[in-house]
Short mmCIF file of C-alpha atoms in Angstrom, two decimals:
data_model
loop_
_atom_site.label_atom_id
_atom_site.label_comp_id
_atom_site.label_asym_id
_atom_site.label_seq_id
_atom_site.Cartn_x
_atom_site.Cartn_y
_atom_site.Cartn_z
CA UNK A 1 9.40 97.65 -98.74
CA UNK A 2 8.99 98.62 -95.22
CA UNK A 3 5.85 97.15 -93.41
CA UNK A 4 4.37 96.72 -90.01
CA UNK A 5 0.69 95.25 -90.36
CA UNK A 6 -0.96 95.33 -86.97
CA UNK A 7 -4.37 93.00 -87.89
CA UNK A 8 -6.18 93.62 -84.97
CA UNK A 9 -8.10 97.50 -84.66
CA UNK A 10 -10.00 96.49 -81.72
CA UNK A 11 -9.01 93.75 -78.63
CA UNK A 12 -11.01 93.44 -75.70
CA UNK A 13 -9.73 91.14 -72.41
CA UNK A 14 -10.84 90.79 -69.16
CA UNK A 15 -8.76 91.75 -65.91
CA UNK A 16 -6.47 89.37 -65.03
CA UNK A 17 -6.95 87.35 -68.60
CA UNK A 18 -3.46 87.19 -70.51
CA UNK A 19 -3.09 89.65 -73.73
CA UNK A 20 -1.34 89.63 -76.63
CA UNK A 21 -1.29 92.57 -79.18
CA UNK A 22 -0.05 90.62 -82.89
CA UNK A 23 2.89 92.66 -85.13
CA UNK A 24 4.65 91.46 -88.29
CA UNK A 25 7.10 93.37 -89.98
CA UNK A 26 8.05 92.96 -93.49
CA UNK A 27 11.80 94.42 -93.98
CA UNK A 28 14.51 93.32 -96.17
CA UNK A 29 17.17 94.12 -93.55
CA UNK A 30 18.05 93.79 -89.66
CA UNK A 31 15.21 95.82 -88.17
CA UNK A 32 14.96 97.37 -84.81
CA UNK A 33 11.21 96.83 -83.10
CA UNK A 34 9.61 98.93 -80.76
CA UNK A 35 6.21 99.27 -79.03
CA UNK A 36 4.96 102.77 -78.23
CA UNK A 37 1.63 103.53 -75.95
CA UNK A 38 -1.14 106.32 -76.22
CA UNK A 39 -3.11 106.09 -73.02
CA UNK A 40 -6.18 108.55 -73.37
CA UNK A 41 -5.74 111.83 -73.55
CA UNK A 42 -1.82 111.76 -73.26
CA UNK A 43 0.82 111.55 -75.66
CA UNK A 44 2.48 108.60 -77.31
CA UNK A 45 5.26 107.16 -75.38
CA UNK A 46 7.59 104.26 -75.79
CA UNK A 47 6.86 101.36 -74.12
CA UNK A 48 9.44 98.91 -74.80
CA UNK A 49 12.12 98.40 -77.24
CA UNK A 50 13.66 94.88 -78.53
CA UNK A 51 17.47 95.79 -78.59
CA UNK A 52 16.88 96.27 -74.68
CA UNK A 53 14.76 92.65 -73.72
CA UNK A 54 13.18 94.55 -71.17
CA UNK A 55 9.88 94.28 -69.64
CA UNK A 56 7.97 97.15 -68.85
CA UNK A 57 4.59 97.70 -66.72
CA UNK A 58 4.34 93.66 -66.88
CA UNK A 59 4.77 93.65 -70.33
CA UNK A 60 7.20 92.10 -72.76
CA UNK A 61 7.80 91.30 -76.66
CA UNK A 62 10.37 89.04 -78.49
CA UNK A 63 12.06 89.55 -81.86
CA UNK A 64 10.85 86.26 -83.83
CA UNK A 65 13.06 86.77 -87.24
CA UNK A 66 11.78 83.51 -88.60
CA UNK A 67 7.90 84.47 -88.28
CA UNK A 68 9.45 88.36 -88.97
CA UNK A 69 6.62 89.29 -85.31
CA UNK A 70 7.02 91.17 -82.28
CA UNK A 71 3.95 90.28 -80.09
CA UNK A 72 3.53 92.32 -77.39
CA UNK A 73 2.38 89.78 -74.51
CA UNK A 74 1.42 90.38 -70.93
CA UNK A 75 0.35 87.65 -68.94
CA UNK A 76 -2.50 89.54 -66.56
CA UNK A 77 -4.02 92.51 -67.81
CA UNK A 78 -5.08 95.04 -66.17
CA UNK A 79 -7.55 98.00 -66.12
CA UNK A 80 -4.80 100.64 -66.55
CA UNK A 81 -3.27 98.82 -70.03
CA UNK A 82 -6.28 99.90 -71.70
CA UNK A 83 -4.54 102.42 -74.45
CA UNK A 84 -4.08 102.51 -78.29
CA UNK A 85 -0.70 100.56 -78.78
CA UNK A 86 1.24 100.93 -82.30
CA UNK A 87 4.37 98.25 -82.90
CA UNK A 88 7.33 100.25 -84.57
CA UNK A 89 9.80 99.43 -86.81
CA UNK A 90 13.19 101.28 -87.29
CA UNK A 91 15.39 100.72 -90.74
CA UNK A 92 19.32 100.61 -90.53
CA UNK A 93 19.26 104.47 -91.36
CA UNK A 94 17.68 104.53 -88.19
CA UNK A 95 16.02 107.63 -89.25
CA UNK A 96 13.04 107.24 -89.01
CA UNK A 97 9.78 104.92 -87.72
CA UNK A 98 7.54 102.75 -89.63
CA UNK A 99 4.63 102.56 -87.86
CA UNK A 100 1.22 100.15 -87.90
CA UNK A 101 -1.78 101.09 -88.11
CA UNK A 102 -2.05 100.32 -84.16
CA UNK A 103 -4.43 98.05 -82.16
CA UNK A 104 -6.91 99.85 -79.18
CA UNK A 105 -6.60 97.59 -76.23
CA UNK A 106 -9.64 97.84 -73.77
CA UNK A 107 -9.64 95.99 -70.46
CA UNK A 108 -12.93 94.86 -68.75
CA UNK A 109 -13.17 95.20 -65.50
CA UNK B 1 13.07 120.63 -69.73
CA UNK B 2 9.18 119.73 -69.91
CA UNK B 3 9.53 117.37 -72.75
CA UNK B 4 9.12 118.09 -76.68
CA UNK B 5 6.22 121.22 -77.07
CA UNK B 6 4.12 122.26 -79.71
CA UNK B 7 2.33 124.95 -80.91
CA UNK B 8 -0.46 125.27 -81.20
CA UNK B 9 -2.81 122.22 -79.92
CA UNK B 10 -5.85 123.00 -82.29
CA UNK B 11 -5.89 124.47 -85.97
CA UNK B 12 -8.56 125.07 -87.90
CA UNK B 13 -8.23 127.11 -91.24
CA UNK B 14 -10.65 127.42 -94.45
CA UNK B 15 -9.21 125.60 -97.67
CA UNK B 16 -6.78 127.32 -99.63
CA UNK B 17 -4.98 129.08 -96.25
CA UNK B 18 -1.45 128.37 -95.54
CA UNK B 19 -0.72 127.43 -91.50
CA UNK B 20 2.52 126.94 -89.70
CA UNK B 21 3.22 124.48 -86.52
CA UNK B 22 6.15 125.31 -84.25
CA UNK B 23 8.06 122.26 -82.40
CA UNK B 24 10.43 122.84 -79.48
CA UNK B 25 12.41 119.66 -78.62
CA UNK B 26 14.19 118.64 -75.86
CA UNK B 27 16.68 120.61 -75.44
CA UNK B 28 19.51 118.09 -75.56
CA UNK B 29 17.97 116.35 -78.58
CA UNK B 30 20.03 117.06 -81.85
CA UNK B 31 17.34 114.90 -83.89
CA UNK B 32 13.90 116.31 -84.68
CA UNK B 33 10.90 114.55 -86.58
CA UNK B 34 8.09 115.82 -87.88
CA UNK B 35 5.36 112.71 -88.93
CA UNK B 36 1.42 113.06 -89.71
CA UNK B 37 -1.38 110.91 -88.47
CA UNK B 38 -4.70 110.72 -90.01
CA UNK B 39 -8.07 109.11 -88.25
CA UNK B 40 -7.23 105.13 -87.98
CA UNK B 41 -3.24 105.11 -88.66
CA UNK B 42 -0.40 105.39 -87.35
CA UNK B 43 2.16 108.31 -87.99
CA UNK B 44 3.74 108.62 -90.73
CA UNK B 45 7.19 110.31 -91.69
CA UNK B 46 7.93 113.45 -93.01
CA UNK B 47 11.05 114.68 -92.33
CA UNK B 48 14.18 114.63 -90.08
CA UNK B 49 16.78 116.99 -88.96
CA UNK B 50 20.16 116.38 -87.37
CA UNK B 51 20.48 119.88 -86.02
CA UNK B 52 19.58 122.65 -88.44
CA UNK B 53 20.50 120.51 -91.42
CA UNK B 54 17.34 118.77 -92.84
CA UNK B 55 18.33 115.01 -93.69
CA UNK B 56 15.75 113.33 -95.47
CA UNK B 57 11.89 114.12 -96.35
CA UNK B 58 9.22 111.77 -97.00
CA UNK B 59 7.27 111.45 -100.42
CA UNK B 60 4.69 112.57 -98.69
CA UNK B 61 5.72 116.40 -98.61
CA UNK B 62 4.82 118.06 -101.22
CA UNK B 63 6.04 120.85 -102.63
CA UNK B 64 3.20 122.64 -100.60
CA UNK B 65 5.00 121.53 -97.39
CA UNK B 66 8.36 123.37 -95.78
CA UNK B 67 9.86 122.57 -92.60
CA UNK B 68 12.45 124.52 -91.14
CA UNK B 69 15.01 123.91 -88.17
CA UNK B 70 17.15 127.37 -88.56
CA UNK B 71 19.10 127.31 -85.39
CA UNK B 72 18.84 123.54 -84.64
CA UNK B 73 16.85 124.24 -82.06
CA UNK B 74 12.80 124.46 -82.77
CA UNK B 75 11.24 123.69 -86.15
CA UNK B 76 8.47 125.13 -87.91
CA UNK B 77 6.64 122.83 -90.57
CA UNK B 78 4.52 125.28 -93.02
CA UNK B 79 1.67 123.98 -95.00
CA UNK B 80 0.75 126.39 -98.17
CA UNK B 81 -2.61 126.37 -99.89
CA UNK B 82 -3.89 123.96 -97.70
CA UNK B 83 -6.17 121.13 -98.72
CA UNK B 84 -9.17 119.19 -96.86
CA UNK B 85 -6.92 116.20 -97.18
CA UNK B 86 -4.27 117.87 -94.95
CA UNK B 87 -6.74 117.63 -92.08
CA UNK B 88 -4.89 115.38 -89.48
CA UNK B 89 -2.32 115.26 -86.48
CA UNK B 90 0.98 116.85 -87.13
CA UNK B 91 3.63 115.46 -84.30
CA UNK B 92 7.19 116.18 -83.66
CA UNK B 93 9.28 114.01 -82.10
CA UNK B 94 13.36 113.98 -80.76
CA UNK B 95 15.71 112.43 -79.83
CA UNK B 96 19.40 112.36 -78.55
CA UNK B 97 21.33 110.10 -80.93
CA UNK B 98 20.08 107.07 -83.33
CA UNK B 99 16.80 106.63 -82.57
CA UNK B 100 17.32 102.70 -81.95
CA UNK B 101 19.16 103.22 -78.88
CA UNK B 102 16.90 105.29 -77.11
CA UNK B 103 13.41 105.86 -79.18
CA UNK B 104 12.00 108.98 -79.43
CA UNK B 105 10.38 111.32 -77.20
CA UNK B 106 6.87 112.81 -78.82
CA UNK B 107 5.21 115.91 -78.27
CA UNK B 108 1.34 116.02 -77.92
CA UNK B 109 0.46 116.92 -81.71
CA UNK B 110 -1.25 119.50 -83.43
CA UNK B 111 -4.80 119.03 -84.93
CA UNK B 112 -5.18 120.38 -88.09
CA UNK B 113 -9.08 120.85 -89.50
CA UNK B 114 -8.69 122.34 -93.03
CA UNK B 115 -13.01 123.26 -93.36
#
């Protein structure tokens, strides 16, 4: 069965510290992995997806089939990444998402 | 095109009411999603449409749930006999083609409170 198990709810940093939001994916097939971002009182949005090995707003996220994760890292945070931030998983359908359960990212100033 | 709307932001309806959520997508977008999210969870499917024809629903809809997409342009999702456990977010999403190539594009929800 589909799975994406976010484990951490909660993850406070300080500016400038690195940061690195943890997602597995259980999936019997050739997923396609995405991060998406709700910043307060704005809609979610995609951040960054894994067929395009992009980096976006600093941050960036590899495809590790072997530990079956797509960590979202970012080596200096800053004050504006504080958001919710859910890791995404798309079948072969590509129908539809399989979301986590997402991990709220606050940044200290 | 202002992105993916919906209608309305807030809901609130007594137990036992039946409600109905409107989507307009972007306009180019052929592919419309409707998924729920409840307090500490991500969203979760319900159902897809490739233009007006609906493609695949979730286990999660019930037979007290219809969506429509009649001119493959906005949606309505209708919720009959509603139930405190329908309380939660109701978005709609689109997109252009497979969502792996370009992801979708949300709208900002609708909160449901079933009191």
């Amino acid at each position: 069965a589909q799975r994406v198990t976010q484990p951490e709810k909660l993850l406070s940093v300080f500016k400038g510290a690195p940061v690195e939001l943890k997602c597995n994916y259980s999936y019997s097939g050739s997923p396609e992995l995405f991060w998406y971002v709700q910043y307060s009182r704005q809609r979610l949005q995609l951040l960054l997806r894994h067929i395009s090995r992009e980096s976006i707003k600093g941050f960036t996220a590899d495809l590790n089939k072997g530990e079956t994760s797509f960590h979202l890292k970012k080596p200096f945070a800053q004050e504006e990444d504080s958001a919710m931030y859910y890791c995404a998983l798309s079948g072969q359908t590509g129908n539809q998402f399989y979301f986590g359960t997402g991990t709220s990212l606050t940044v200290i100033p | 095109d202002t992105g993916v709307s919906q209608d309305p932001r807030h809901k609130i309806t007594k137990r036992g009411q039946n409600v109905t959520f409107r989507c307009d997508p972007i306009s180019e977008h052929n592919r419309l999603y409707w998924y729920r999210q409840t307090l500490g969870q991500g969203p979760e499917f319900l159902t897809y449409f490739q233009n007006e024809a609906q493609l695949e629903k979730s286990r999660l809809l019930s037979d007290r749930f219809s969506a429509e997409r009649p001119k493959g342009s906005f949606s309505t999702l209708e919720i009959q006999r509603t139930e405190q456990g329908d309380s939660a977010m109701y978005l709609c999403a689109s997109s252009r083609d497979r969502l792996s190539h370009y992801g979708y594009t949300f709208g900002s929800g609708t909160r449901l409170t079933v009191v």
